[in-house]
XYZ file of C-alpha atoms in Angstrom:
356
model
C 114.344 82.965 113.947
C 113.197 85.369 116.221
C 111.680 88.917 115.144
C 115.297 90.700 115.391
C 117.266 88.383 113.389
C 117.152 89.302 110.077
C 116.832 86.809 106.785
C 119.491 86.460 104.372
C 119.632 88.710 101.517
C 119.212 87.003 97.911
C 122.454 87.850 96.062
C 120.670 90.037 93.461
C 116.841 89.942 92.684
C 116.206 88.551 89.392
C 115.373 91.296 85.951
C 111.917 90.763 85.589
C 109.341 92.200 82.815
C 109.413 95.625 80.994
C 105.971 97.007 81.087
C 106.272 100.144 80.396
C 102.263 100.671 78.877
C 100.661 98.317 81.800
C 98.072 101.119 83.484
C 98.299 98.781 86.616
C 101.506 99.244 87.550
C 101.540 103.083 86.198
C 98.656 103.754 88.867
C 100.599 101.916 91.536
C 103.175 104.189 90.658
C 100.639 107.067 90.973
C 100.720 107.945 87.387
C 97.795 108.596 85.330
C 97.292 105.861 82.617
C 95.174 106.165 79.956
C 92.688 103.955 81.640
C 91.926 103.111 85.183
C 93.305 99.770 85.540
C 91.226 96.956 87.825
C 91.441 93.450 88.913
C 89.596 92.003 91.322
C 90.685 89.929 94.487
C 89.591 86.088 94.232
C 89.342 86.371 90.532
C 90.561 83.011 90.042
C 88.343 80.824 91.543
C 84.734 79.464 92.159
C 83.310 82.143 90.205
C 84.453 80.343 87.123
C 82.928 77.354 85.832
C 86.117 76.676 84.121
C 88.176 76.719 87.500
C 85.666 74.196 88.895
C 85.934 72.152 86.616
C 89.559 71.676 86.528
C 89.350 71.666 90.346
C 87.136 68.670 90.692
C 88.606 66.160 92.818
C 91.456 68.278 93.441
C 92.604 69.870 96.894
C 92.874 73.400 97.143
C 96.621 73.022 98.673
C 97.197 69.864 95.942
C 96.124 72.820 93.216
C 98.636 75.348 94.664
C 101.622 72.951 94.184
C 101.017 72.041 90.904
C 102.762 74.443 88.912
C 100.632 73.952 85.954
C 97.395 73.849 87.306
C 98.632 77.537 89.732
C 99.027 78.765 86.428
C 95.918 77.961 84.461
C 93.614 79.265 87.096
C 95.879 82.575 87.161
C 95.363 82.673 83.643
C 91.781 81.785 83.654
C 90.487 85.158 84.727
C 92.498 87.048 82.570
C 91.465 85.422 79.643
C 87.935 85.378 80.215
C 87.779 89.187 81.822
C 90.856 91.173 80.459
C 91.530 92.572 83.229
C 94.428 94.442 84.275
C 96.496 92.320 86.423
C 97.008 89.011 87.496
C 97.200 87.545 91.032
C 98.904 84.433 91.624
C 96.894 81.575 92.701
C 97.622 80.635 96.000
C 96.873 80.697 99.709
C 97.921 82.803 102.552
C 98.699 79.078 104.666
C 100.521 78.289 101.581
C 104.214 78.762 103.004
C 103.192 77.353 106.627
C 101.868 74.244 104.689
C 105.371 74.043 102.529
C 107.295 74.730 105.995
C 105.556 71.784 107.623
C 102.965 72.821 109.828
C 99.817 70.927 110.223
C 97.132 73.233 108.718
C 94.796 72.439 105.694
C 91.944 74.436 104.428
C 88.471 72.480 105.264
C 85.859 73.552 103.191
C 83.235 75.307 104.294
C 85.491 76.471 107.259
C 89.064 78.051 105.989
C 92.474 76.962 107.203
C 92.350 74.965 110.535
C 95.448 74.285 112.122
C 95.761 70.964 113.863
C 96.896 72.303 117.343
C 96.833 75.756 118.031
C 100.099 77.730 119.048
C 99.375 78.821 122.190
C 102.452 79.193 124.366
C 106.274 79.786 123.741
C 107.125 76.009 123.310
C 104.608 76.292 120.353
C 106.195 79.394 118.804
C 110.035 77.817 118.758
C 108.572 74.704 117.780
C 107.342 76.082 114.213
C 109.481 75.403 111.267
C 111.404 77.926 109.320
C 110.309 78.487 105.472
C 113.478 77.623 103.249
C 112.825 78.837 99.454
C 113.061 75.173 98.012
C 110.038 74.495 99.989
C 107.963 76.754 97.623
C 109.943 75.624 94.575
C 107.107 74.653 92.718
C 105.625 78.241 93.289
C 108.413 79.617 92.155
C 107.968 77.164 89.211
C 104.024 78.237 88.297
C 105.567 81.950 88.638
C 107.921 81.232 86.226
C 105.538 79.662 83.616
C 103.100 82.573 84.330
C 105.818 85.060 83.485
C 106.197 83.269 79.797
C 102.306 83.022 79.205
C 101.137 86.521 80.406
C 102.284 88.714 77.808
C 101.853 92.476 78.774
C 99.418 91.671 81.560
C 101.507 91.923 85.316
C 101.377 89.743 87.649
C 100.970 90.131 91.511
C 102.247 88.106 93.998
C 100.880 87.523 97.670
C 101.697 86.541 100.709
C 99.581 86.637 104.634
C 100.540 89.126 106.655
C 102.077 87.954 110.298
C 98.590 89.209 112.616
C 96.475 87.173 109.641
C 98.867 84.186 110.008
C 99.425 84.298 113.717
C 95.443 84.581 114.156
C 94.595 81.035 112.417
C 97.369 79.535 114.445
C 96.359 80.701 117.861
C 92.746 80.305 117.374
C 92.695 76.597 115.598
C 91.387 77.947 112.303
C 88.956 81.115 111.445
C 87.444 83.430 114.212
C 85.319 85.962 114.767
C 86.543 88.040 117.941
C 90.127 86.496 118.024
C 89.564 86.430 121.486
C 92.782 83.931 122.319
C 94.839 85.571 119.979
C 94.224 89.742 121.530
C 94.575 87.480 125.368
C 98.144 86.338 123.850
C 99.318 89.859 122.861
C 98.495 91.780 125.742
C 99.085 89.201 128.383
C 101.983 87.632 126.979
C 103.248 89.868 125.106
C 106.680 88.449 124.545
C 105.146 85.107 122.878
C 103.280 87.484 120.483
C 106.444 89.327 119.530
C 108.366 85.993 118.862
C 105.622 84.259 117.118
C 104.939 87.222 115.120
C 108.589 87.624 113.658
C 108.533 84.063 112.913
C 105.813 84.595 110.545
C 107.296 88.038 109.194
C 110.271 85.635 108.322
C 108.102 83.327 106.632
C 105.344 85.781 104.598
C 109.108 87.160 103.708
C 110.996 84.267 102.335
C 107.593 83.510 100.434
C 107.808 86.920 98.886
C 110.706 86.872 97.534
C 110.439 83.531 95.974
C 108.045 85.263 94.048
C 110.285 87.976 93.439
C 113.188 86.032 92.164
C 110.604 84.296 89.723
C 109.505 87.348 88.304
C 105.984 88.665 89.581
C 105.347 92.791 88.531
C 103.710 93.745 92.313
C 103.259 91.967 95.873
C 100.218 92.218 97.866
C 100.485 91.735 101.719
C 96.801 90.467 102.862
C 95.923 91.533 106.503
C 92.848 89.930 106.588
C 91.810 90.276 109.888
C 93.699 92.870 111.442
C 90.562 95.466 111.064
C 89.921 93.511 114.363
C 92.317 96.045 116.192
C 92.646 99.233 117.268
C 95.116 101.439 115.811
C 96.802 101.608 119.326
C 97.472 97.658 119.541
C 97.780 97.526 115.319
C 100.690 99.662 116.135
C 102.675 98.310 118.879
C 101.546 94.976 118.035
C 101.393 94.123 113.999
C 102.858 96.846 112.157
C 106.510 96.588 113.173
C 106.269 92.979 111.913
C 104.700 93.660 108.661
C 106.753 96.928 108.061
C 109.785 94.043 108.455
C 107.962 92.193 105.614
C 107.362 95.018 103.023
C 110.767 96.862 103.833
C 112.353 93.269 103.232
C 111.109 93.602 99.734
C 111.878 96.695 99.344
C 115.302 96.248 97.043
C 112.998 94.990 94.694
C 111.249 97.884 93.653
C 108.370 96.507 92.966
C 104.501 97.941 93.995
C 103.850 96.906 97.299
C 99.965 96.786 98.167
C 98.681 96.760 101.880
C 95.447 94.886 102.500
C 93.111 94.476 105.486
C 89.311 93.941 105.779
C 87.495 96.529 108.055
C 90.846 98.458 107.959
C 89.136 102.057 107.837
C 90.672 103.317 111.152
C 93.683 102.059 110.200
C 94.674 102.911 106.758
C 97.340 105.589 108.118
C 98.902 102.720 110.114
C 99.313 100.437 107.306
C 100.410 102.863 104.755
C 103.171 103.179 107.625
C 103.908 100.062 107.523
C 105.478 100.265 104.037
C 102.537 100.027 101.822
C 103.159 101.789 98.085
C 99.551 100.939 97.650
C 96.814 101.235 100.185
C 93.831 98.608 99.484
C 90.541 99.822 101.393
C 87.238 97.922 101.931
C 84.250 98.958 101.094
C 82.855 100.761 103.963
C 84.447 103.618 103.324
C 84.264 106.164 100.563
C 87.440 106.029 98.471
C 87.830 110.138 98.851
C 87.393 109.707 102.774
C 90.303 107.223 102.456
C 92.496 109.554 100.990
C 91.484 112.463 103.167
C 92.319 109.586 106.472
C 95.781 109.363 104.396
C 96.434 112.489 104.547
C 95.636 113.703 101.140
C 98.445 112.177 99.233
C 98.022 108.272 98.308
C 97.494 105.570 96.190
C 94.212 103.445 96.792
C 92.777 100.305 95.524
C 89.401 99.537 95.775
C 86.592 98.994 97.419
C 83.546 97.811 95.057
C 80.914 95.854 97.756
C 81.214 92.211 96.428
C 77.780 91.454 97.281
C 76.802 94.620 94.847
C 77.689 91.925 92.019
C 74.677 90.106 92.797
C 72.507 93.960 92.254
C 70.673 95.020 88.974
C 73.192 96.298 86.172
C 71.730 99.982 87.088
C 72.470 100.070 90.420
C 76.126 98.089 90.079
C 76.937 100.351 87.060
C 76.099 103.421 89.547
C 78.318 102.019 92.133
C 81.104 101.446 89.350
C 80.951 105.133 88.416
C 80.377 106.509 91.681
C 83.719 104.608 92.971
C 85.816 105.420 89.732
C 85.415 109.032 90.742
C 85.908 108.939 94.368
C 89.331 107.667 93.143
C 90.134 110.581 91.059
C 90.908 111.999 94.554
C 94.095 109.675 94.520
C 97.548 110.276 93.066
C 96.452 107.106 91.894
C 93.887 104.640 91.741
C 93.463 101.135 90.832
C 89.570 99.775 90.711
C 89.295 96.556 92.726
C 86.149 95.038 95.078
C 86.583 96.089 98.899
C 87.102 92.372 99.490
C 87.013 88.864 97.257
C 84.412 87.799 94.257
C 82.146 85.626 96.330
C 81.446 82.243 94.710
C 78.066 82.668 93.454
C 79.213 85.713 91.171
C 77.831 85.924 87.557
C 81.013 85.385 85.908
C 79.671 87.666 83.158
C 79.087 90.432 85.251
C 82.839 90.498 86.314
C 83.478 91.152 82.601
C 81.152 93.791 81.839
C 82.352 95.376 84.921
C 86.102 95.360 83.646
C 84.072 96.797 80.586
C 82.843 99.757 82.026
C 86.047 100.327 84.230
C 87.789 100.912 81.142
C 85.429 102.966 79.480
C 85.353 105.124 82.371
């Protein structure tokens, strides 16, 4: 499909949960729970002995189409932490893998793509996502939705710039030089390749919708490579096409990006409920770049986990009240739990959150 040619609607999204008391998705609705909720991003994962060991000898794609095993590592952190929300384990390549396309995740590297989409043959050669192709996502939703209780659950998908980026460079870059040489010098390939992947971060969404998850979280992971002049003529009218296709849902919708400071306005334009900022900006600053009026997630370094409990407690408090300058805030790291993490520190952290 091309960027204009909208997907089919579902005929009704499915009733999902009642959680009414769940102070993560009354902060995403800027209310004022009685605690500051948190999670953290890649809180399922290598952090854990628990998830390693069920891991072992496993694939990461293998884990994230076994319905089962999706949802025991979801569940894993929240057991262990208590934290406020779950995130579905998954990948952003997830749906491009279910679709057909040759990428895999390599450790060590990140998704690599076997031949990189280069020209406009490429593009209309890529496969469309149809929702059976994530059916057994769908399926670990559903088994999540039984075994969660109060806690809500979050669902993902990668935004198009993210997706388009691992496809056009082979796998993981750092200046994204062939993908900014596609947009600007052929700008129509970028357009067309770019709504392809809207369609497919979309059809992944609401698969995830229809199963039951509380919130969505579209991950621009790289698009802090841009300036807000290209962001906007380039990537947001394709990810504004993913979160306003969710939209009917009424669901939290999060916005995402790593070294997004200059542009947090742009992505809150995009559609975002929720704005998630890194953490190399102050969460008040954020709000003030928003215009004074927002909800924020965020932006705990990671690689404070590794610090003394005295100075990660004083970053804790420090960030919990920069985010009293939100209409709502929801405590998070300004990226993912790194693998080396004390798992133990994640929990005293959701400790003192709470307390807070």
């Amino acid at each position: 499909m091309s960027q204009t040619t909208p997907l089919p609607r579902p005929a009704a999204p499915a009733a999902r949960r009642e959680l009414p008391e769940a102070p993560f998705l009354a902060a995403a609705r800027g209310e004022r729970p009685a605690r500051t909720p948190v999670w953290f991003m890649r809180q399922a994962g290598r952090s854990l002995p628990e998830y390693r060991a069920l891991r072992e000898g496993v694939p990461m794609l293998d884990a994230c189409f076994d319905p089962e095993m999706l949802a025991e590592i979801t569940l894993q952190p929240v057991r262990r932490h208590g934290v406020d929300a779950a995130i579905l384990f998954s990948d952003i390549v997830v749906p491009l893998k279910a679709a057909g396309v040759d990428i895999d995740i390599v450790p060590g590297t990140g998704p690599v793509a076997a031949a990189p989409v280069r020209d406009l043959a490429a593009v209309k050669a890529l496969p469309e996502l149809e929702p059976e192709q994530v059916a057994k996502v769908a399926d670990g939703v559903r088994l999540l939705v039984e075994r969660l209780g109060e806690t809500p659950l979050i669902g993902f998908a990668g935004a198009p710039f993210t997706l388009a980026s691992y496809l056009i460079e082979g796998g993981p870059s750092r200046n994204h030089e062939h993908t900014k040489a596609l947009m600007h010098s052929e700008p129509e390939v970028w357009h067309e390749l770019a709504g392809r992947l809207a369609d497919v971060a979309l059809t992944f969404l609401r698969a995830q919708l229809d199963a039951g998850v509380d919130a969505i979280q579209l991950f621009d992971s790289w698009a802090g490579a841009l300036s807000e002049r290209d962001y906007r003529e380039f990537v947001l009218p394709h990810s504004a096409k993913v979160l306003a296709g969710v939209a009917e849902y009424g669901v939290p919708r999060i916005h995402f990006g790593v070294g997004t400071g200059e542009l947090l306005a742009a992505m809150r334009d995009a559609g975002a409920d929720v704005v998630g900022v890194d953490w190399r900006i102050p969460l008040d600053e954020a709000v003030r770049r928003l215009g004074g009026r927002a909800i924020v997630q965020g932006n705990l370094d990671p690689a404070l986990l590794h610090a003394s409990w005295p100075v990660l407690e004083a970053e804790v408090r420090r960030i919990a009240e920069e985010g009293k300058a939100a209409d709502g805030h929801i405590f998070n790291l300004g990226h993912g739990v790194l693998p080396g993490v004390d798992p133990d520190v994640l929990t005293r952290v959701v400790g003192l959150v709470h307390e807070l």
